[in-house]
PDB file of C-alpha atoms in Angstrom:
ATOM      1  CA  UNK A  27     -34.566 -30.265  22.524  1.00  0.00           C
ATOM      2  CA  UNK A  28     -30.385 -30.063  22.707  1.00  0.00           C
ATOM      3  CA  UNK A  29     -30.969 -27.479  19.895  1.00  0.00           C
ATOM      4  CA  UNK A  30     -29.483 -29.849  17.540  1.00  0.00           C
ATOM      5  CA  UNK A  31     -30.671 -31.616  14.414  1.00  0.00           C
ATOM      6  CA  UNK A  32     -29.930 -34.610  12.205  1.00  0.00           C
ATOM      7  CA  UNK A  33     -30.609 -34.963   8.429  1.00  0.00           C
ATOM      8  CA  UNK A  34     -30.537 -37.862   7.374  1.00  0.00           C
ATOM      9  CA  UNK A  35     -29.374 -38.995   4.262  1.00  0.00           C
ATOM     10  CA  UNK A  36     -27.856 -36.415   1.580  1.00  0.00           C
ATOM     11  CA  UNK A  37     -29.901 -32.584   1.403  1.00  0.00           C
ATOM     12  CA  UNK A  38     -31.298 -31.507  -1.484  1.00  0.00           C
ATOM     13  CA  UNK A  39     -29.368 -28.506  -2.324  1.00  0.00           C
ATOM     14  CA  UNK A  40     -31.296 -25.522  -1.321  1.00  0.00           C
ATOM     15  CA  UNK A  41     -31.996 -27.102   1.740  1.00  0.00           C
ATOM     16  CA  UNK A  42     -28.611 -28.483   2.828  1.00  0.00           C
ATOM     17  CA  UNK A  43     -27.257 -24.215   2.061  1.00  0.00           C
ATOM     18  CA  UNK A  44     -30.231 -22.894   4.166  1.00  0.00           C
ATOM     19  CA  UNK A  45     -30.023 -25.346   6.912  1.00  0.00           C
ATOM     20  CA  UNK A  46     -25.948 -24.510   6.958  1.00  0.00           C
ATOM     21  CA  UNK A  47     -26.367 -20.693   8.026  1.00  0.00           C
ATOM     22  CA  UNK A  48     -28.927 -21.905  10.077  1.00  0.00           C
ATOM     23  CA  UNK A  49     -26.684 -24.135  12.372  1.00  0.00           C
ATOM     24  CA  UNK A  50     -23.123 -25.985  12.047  1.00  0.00           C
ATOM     25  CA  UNK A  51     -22.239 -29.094  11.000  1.00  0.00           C
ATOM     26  CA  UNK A  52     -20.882 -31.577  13.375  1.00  0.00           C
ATOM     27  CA  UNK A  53     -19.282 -34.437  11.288  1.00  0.00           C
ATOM     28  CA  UNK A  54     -20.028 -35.593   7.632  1.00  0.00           C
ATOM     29  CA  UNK A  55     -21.473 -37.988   5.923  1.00  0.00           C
ATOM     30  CA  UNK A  56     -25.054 -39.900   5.538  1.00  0.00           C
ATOM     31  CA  UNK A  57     -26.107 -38.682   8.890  1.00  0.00           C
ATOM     32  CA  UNK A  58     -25.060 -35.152   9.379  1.00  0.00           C
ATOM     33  CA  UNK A  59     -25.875 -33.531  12.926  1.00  0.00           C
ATOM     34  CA  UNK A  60     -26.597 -29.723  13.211  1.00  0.00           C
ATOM     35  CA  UNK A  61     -26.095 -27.823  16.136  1.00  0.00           C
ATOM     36  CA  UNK A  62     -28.297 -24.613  16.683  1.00  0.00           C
ATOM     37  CA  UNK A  63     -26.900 -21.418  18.776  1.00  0.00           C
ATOM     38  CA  UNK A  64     -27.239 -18.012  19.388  1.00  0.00           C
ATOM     39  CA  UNK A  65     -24.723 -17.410  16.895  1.00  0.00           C
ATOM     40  CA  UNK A  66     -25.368 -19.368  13.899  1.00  0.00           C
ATOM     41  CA  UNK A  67     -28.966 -17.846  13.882  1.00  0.00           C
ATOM     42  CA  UNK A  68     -27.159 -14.360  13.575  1.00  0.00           C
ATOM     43  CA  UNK A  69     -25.486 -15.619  10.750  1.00  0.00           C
ATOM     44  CA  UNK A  70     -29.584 -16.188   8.978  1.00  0.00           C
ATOM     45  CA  UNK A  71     -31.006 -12.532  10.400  1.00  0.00           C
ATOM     46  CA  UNK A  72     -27.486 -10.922   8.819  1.00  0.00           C
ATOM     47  CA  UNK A  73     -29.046 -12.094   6.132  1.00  0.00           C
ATOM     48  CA  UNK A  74     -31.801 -10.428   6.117  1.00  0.00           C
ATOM     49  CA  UNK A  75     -33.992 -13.127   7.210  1.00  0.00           C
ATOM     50  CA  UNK A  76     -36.650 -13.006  10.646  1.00  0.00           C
ATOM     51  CA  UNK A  77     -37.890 -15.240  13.394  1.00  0.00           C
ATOM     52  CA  UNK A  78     -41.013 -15.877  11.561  1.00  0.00           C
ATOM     53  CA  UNK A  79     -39.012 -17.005   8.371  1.00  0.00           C
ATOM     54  CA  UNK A  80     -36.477 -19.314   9.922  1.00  0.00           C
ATOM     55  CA  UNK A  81     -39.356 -21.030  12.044  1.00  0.00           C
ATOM     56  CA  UNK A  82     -41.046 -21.447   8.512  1.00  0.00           C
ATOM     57  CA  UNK A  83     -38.379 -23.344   7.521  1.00  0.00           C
ATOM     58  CA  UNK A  84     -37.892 -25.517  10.122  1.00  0.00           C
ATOM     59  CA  UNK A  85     -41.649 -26.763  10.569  1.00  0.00           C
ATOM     60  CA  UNK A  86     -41.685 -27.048   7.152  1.00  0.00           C
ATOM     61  CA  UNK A  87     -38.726 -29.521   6.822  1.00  0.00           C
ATOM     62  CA  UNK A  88     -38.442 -31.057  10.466  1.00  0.00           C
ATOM     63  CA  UNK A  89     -39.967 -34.487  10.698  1.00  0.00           C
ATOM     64  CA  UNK A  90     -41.397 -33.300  14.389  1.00  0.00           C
ATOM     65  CA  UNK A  91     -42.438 -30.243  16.025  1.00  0.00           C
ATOM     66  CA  UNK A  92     -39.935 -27.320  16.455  1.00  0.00           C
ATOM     67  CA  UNK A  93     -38.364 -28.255  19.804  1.00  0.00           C
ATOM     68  CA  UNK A  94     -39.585 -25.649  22.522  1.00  0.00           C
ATOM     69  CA  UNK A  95     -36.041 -24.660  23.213  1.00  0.00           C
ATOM     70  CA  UNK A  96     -34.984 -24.257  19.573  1.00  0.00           C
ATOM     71  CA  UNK A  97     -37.649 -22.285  19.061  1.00  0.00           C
ATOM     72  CA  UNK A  98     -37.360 -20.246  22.183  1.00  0.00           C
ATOM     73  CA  UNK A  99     -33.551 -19.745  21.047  1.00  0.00           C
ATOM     74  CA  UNK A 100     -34.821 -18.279  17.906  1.00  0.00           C
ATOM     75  CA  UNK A 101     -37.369 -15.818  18.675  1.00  0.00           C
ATOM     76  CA  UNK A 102     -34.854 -14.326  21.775  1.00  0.00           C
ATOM     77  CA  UNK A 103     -31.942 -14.054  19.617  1.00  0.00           C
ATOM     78  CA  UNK A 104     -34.124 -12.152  16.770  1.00  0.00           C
ATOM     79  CA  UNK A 105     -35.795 -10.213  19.726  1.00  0.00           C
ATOM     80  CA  UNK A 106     -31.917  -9.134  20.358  1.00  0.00           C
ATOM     81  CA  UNK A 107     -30.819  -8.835  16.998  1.00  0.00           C
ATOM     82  CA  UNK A 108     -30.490  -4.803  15.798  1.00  0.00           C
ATOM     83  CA  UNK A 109     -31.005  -2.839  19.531  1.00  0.00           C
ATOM     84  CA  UNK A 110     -27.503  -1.910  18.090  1.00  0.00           C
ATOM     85  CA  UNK A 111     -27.235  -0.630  14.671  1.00  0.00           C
ATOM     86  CA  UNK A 112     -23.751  -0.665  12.941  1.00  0.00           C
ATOM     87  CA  UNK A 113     -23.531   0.889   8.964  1.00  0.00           C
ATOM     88  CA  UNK A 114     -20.485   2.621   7.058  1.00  0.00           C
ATOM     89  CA  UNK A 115     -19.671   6.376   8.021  1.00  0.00           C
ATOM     90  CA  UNK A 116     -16.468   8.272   6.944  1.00  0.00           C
ATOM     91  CA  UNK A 117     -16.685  11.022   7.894  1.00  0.00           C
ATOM     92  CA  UNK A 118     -19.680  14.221   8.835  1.00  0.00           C
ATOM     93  CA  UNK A 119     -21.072  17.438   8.268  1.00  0.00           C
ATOM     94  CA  UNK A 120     -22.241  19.202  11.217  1.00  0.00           C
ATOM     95  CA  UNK A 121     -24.272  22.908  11.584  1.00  0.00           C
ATOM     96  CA  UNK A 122     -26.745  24.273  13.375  1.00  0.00           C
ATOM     97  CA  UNK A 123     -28.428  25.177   9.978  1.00  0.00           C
ATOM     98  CA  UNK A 124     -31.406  22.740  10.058  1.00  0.00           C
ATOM     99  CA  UNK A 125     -32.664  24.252   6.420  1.00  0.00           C
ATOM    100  CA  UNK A 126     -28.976  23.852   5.367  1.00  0.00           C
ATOM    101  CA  UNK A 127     -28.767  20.156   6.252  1.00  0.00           C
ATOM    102  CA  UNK A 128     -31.951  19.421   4.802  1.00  0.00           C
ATOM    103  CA  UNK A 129     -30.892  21.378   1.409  1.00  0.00           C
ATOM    104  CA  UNK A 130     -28.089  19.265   1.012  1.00  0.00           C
ATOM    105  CA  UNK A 131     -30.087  15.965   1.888  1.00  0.00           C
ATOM    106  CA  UNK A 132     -32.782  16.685  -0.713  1.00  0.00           C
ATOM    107  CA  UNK A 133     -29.896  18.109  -3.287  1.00  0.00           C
ATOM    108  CA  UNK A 134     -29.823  14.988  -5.895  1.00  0.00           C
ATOM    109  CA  UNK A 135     -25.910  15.754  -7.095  1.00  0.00           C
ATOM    110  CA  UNK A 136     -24.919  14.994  -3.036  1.00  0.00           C
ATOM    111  CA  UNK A 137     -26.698  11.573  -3.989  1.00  0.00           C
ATOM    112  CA  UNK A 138     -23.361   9.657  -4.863  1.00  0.00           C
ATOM    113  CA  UNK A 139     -21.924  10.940  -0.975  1.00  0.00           C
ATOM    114  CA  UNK A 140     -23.898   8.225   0.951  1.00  0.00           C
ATOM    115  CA  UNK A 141     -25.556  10.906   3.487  1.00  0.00           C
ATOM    116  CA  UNK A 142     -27.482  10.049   6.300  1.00  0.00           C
ATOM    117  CA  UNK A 143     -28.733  12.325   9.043  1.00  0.00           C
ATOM    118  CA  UNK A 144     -27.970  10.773  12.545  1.00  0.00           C
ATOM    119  CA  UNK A 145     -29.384  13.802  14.527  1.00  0.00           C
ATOM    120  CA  UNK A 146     -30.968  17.801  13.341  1.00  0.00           C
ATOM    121  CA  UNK A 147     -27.774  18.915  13.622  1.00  0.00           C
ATOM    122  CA  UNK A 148     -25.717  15.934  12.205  1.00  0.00           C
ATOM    123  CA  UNK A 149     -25.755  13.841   8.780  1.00  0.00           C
ATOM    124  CA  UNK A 150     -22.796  11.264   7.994  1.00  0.00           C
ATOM    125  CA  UNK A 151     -21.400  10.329   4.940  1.00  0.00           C
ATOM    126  CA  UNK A 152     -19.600   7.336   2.949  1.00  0.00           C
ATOM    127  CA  UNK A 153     -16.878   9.599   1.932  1.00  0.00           C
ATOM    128  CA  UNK A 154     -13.509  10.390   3.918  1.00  0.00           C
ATOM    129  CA  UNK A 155     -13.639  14.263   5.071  1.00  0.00           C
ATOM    130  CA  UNK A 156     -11.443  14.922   2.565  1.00  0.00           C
ATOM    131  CA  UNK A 157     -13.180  14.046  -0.369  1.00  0.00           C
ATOM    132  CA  UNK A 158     -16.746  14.981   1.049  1.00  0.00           C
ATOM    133  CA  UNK A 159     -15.572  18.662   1.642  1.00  0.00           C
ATOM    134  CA  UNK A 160     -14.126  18.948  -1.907  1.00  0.00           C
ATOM    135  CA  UNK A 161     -17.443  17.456  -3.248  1.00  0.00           C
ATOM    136  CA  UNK A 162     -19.210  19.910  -0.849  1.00  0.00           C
ATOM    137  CA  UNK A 163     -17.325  23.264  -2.406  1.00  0.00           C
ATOM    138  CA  UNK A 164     -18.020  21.623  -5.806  1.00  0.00           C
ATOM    139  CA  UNK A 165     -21.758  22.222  -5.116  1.00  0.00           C
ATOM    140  CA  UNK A 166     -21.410  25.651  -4.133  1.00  0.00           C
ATOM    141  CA  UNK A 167     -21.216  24.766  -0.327  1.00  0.00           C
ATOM    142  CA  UNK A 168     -18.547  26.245   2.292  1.00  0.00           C
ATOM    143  CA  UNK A 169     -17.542  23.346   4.245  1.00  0.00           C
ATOM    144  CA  UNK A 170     -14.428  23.660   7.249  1.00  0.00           C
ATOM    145  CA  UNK A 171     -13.132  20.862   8.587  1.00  0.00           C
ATOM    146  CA  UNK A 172     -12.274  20.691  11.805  1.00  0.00           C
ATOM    147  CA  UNK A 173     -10.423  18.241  14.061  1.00  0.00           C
ATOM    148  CA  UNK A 174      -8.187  15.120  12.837  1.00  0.00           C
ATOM    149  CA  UNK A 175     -10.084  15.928   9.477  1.00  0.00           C
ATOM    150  CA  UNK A 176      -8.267  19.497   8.720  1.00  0.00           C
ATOM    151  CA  UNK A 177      -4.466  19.196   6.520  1.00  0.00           C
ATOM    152  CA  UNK A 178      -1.883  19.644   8.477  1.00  0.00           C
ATOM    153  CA  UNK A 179      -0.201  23.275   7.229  1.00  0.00           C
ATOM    154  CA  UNK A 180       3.491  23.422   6.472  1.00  0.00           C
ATOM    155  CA  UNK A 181       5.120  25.782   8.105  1.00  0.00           C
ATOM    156  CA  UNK A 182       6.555  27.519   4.731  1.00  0.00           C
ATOM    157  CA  UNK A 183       2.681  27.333   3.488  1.00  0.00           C
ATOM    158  CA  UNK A 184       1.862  29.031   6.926  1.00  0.00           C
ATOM    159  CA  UNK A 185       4.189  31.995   6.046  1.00  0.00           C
ATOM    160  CA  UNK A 186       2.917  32.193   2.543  1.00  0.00           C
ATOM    161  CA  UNK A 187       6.729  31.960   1.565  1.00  0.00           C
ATOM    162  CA  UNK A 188       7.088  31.840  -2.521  1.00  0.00           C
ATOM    163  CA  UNK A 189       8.326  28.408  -3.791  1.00  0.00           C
ATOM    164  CA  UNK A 190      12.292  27.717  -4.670  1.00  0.00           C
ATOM    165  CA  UNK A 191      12.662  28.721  -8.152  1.00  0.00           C
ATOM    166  CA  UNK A 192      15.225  26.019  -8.574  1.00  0.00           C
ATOM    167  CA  UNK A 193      13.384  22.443  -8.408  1.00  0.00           C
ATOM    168  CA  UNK A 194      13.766  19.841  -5.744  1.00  0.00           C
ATOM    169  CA  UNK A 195      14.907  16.615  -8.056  1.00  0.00           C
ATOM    170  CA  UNK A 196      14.316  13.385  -6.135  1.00  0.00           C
ATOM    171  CA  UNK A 197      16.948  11.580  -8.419  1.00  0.00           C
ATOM    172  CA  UNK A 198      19.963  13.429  -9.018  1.00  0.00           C
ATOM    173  CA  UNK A 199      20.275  11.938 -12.936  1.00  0.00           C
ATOM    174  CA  UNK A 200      18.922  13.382 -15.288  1.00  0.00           C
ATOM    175  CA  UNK A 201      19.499  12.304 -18.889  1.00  0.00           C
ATOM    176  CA  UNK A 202      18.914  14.223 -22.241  1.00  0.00           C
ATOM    177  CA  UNK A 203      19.322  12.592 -25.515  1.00  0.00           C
ATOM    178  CA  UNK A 204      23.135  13.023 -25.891  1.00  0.00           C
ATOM    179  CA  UNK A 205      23.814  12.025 -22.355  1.00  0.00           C
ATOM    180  CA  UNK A 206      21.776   8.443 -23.341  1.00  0.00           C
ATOM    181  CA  UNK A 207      23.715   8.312 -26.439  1.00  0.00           C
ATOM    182  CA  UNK A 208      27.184   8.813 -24.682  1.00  0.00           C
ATOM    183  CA  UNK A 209      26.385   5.624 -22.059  1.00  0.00           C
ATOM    184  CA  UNK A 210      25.322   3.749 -25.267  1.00  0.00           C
ATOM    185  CA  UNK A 211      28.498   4.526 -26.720  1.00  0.00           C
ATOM    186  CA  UNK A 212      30.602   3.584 -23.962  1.00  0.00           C
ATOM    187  CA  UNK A 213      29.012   0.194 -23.226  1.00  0.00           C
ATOM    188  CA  UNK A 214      28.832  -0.459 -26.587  1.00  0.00           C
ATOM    189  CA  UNK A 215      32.662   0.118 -26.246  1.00  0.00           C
ATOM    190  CA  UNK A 216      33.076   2.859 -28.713  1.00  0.00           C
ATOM    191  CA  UNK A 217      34.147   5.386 -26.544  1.00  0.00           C
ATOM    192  CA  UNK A 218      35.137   6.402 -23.295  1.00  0.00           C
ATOM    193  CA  UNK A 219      33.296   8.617 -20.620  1.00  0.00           C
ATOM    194  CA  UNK A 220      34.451  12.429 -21.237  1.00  0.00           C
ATOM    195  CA  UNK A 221      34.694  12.405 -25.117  1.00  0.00           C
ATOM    196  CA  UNK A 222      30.873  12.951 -24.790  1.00  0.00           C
ATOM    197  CA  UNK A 223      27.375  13.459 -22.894  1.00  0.00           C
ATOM    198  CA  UNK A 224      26.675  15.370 -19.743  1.00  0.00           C
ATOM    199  CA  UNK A 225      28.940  15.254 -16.385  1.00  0.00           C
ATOM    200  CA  UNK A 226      26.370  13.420 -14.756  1.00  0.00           C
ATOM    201  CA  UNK A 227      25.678  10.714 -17.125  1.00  0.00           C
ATOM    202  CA  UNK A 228      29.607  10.222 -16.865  1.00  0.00           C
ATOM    203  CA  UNK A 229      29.599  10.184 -12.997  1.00  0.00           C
ATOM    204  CA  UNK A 230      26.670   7.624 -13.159  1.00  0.00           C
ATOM    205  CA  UNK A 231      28.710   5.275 -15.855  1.00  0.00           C
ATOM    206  CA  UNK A 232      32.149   5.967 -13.432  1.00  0.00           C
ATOM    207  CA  UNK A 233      30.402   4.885 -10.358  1.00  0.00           C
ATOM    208  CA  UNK A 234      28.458   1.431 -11.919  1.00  0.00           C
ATOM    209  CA  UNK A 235      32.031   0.730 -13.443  1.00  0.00           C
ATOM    210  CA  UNK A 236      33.045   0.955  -9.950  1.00  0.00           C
ATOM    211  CA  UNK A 237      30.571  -1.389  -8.142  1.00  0.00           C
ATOM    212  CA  UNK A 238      31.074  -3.727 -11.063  1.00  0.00           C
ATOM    213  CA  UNK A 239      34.957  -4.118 -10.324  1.00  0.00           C
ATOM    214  CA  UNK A 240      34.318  -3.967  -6.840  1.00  0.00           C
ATOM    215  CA  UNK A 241      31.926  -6.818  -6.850  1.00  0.00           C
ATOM    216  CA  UNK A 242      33.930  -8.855  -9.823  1.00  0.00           C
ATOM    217  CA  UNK A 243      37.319  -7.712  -8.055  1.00  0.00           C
ATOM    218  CA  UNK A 244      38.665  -6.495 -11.708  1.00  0.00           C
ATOM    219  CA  UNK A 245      40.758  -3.955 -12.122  1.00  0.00           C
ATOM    220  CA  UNK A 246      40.365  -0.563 -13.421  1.00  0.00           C
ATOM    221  CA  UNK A 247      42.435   2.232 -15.033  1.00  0.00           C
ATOM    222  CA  UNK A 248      40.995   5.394 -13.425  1.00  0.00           C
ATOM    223  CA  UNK A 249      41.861   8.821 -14.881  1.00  0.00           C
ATOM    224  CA  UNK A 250      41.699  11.368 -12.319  1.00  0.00           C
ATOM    225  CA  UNK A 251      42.850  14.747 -11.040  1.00  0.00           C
ATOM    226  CA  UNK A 252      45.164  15.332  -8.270  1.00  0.00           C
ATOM    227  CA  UNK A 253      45.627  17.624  -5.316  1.00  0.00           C
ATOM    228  CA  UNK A 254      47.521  19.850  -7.148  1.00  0.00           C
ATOM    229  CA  UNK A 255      44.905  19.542 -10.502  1.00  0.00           C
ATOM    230  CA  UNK A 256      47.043  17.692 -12.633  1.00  0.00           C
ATOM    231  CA  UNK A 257      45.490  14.654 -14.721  1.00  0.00           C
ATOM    232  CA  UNK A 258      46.825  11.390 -13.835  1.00  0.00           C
ATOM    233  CA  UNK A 259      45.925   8.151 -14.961  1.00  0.00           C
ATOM    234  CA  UNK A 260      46.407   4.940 -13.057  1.00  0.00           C
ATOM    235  CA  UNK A 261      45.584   0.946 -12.314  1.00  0.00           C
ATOM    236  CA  UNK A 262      43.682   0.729  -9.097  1.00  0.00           C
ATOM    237  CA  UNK A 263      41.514  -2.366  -7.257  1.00  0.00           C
ATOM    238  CA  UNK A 264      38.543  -0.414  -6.528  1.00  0.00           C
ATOM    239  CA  UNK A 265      37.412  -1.533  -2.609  1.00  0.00           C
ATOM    240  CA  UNK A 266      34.496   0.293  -2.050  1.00  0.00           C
ATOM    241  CA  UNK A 267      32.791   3.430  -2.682  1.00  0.00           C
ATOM    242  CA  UNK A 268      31.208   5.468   0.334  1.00  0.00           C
ATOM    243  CA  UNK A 269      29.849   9.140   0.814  1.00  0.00           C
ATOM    244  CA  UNK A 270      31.270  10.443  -2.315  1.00  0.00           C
ATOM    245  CA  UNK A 271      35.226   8.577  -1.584  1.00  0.00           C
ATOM    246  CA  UNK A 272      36.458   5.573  -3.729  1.00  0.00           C
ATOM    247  CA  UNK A 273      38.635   3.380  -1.370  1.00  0.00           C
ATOM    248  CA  UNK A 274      40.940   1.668  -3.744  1.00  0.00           C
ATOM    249  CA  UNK A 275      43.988  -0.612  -3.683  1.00  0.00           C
ATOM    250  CA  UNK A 276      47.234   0.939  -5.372  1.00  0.00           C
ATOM    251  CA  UNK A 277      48.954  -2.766  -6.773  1.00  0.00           C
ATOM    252  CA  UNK A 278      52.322  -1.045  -7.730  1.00  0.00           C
ATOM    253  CA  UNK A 279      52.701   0.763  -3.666  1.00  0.00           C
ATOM    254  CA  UNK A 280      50.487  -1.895  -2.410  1.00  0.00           C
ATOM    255  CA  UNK A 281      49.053   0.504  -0.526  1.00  0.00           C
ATOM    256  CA  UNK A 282      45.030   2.042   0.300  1.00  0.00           C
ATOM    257  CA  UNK A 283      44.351   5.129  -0.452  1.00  0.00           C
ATOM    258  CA  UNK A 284      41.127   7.374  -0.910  1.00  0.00           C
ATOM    259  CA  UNK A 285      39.843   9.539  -3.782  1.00  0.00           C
ATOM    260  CA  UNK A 286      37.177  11.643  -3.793  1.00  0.00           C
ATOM    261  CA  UNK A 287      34.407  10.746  -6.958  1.00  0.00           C
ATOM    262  CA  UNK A 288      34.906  14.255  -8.057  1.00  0.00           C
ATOM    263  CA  UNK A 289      38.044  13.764  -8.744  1.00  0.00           C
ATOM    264  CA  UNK A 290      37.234  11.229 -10.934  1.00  0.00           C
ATOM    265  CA  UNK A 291      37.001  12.002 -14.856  1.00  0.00           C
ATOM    266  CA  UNK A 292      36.792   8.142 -16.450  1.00  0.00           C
ATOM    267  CA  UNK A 293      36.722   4.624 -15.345  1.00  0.00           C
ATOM    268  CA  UNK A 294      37.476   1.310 -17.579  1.00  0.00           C
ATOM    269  CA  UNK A 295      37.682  -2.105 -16.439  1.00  0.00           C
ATOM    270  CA  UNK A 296      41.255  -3.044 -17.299  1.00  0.00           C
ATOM    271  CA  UNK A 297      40.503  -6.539 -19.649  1.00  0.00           C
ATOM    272  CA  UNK A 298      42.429  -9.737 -18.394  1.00  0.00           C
ATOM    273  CA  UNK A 299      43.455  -8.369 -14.969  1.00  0.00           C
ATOM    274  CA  UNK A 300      42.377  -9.521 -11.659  1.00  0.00           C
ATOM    275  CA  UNK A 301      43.554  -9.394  -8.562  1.00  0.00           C
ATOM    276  CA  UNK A 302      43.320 -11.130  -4.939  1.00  0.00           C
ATOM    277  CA  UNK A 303      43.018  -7.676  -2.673  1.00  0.00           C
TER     278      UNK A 303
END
């Protein structure tokens, strides 16, 4: 009558998993005591059971009656159980159409979208509004969507503008062939950047030359133009590299300065020297 109830001894199997969505188990062992509730029956009609099978169960295995209250507990909570209905919906299709709903709930290629018709003028779907729409047009329907389910429109789409006819490249190096055999010839030590390859397989070597000193403090011998365009080559302590500038560390002046990376025409680590800037 406390809605609870104790097995004694160990469960056969079956039961022991039946009795467990039934109620919950308060302590282990030889003597296990089950607590009923409102709850834990849910847990037996979500699975697809009813009143008159869990009250099967229990007069069938209970060494007394069904309790009054227990089953009281049962038959109001199953009473309950579905005045609301909850199921998966991801979007709709809705027209005024009657015929053309029912068309499209009869049509056996829509089979695969999961429709249901919620009202005459409404039918749901499994599929996001996306994918239902294209699946819709595929059939030979017309489908708008409307609301939070229409693409946002660019405003260059909006005025029809023609795309840039040079492309957008979302990493600024791009290698050919030569360019990859150029790096593989400079870390290979063959070579030096500028005998060979593409400019921007040569920037990309300069610059991880760069990060390497910087992070090894090693010094490099930079080759480089100057203000007034003449080549110069030189022994820097490369401090940091930033928005297209090299800060480096001029050992012979002992002095900062800055140089732009397209200044910059090679970078090599100068072997053996290292420095404390």
């Amino acid at each position: 009558a406390g809605l609870t109830a104790v097995a004694p001894g160990y469960l056969e199997p079956g039961v022991a998993r039946e009795l467990a969505l039934l109620a919950s188990a308060e302590g282990q062992g030889p003597a296990t005591v089950y607590r009923f509730s409102a709850q834990s029956v849910r847990r037996a009609l979500d699975d697809g059971q009813d009143a008159v099978a869990i009250l099967t169960f229990l007069e069938k295995h209970s060494a007394t009656n069904v309790p009054q209250p227990l089953r009281y507990l049962v038959e109001d909570t199953a009473a309950r159980y579905g005045s609301l209905r909850v199921g998966p919906a991801s979007s709709y299709v809705r027209s005024d159409d009657d015929a053309a709903l029912t068309a499209l709930l009869s049509d056996p290629a829509a089979a695969s979208l999961g429709l249901a018709r919620l009202a005459p003028t409404v039918v749901t779907a499994r599929a996001t509004p996306a994918e239902l729409a294209a699946s819709l047009r595929e059939l030979g329907y017309s489908p708008a969507l409307e609301g939070g389910a229409a693409p946002r429109v660019t405003l260059r789409a909006a005025a029809g503008s023609a795309p840039s006819s040079s492309a957008v490249r979302t990493n600024p190096w791009v290698l050919t062939e030569t360019d990859l055999e150029a790096q593989m010839t400079v870390l290979r030590g063959n070579g030096r950047p500028g005998t060979g390859g593409g400019a921007e397989s040569e920037a990309m070597i300069g610059l991880e030359t760069l990060r390497t000193a910087i992070r090894t403090k090693q010094a490099v011998r930079m080759g480089f133009a100057d203000s007034a365009g003449n080549s110069t080559r030189q022994v820097f302590v490369p401090l940091s590299v930033h928005a297209g500038r090299v800060r480096v560390f001029d050992p012979e002046k002992e002095t900062e300065r800055v140089i732009s990376v397209h200044r910059i025409m090679d970078v090599e680590t100068v072997e053996g020297a290292s420095t404390d800037a």
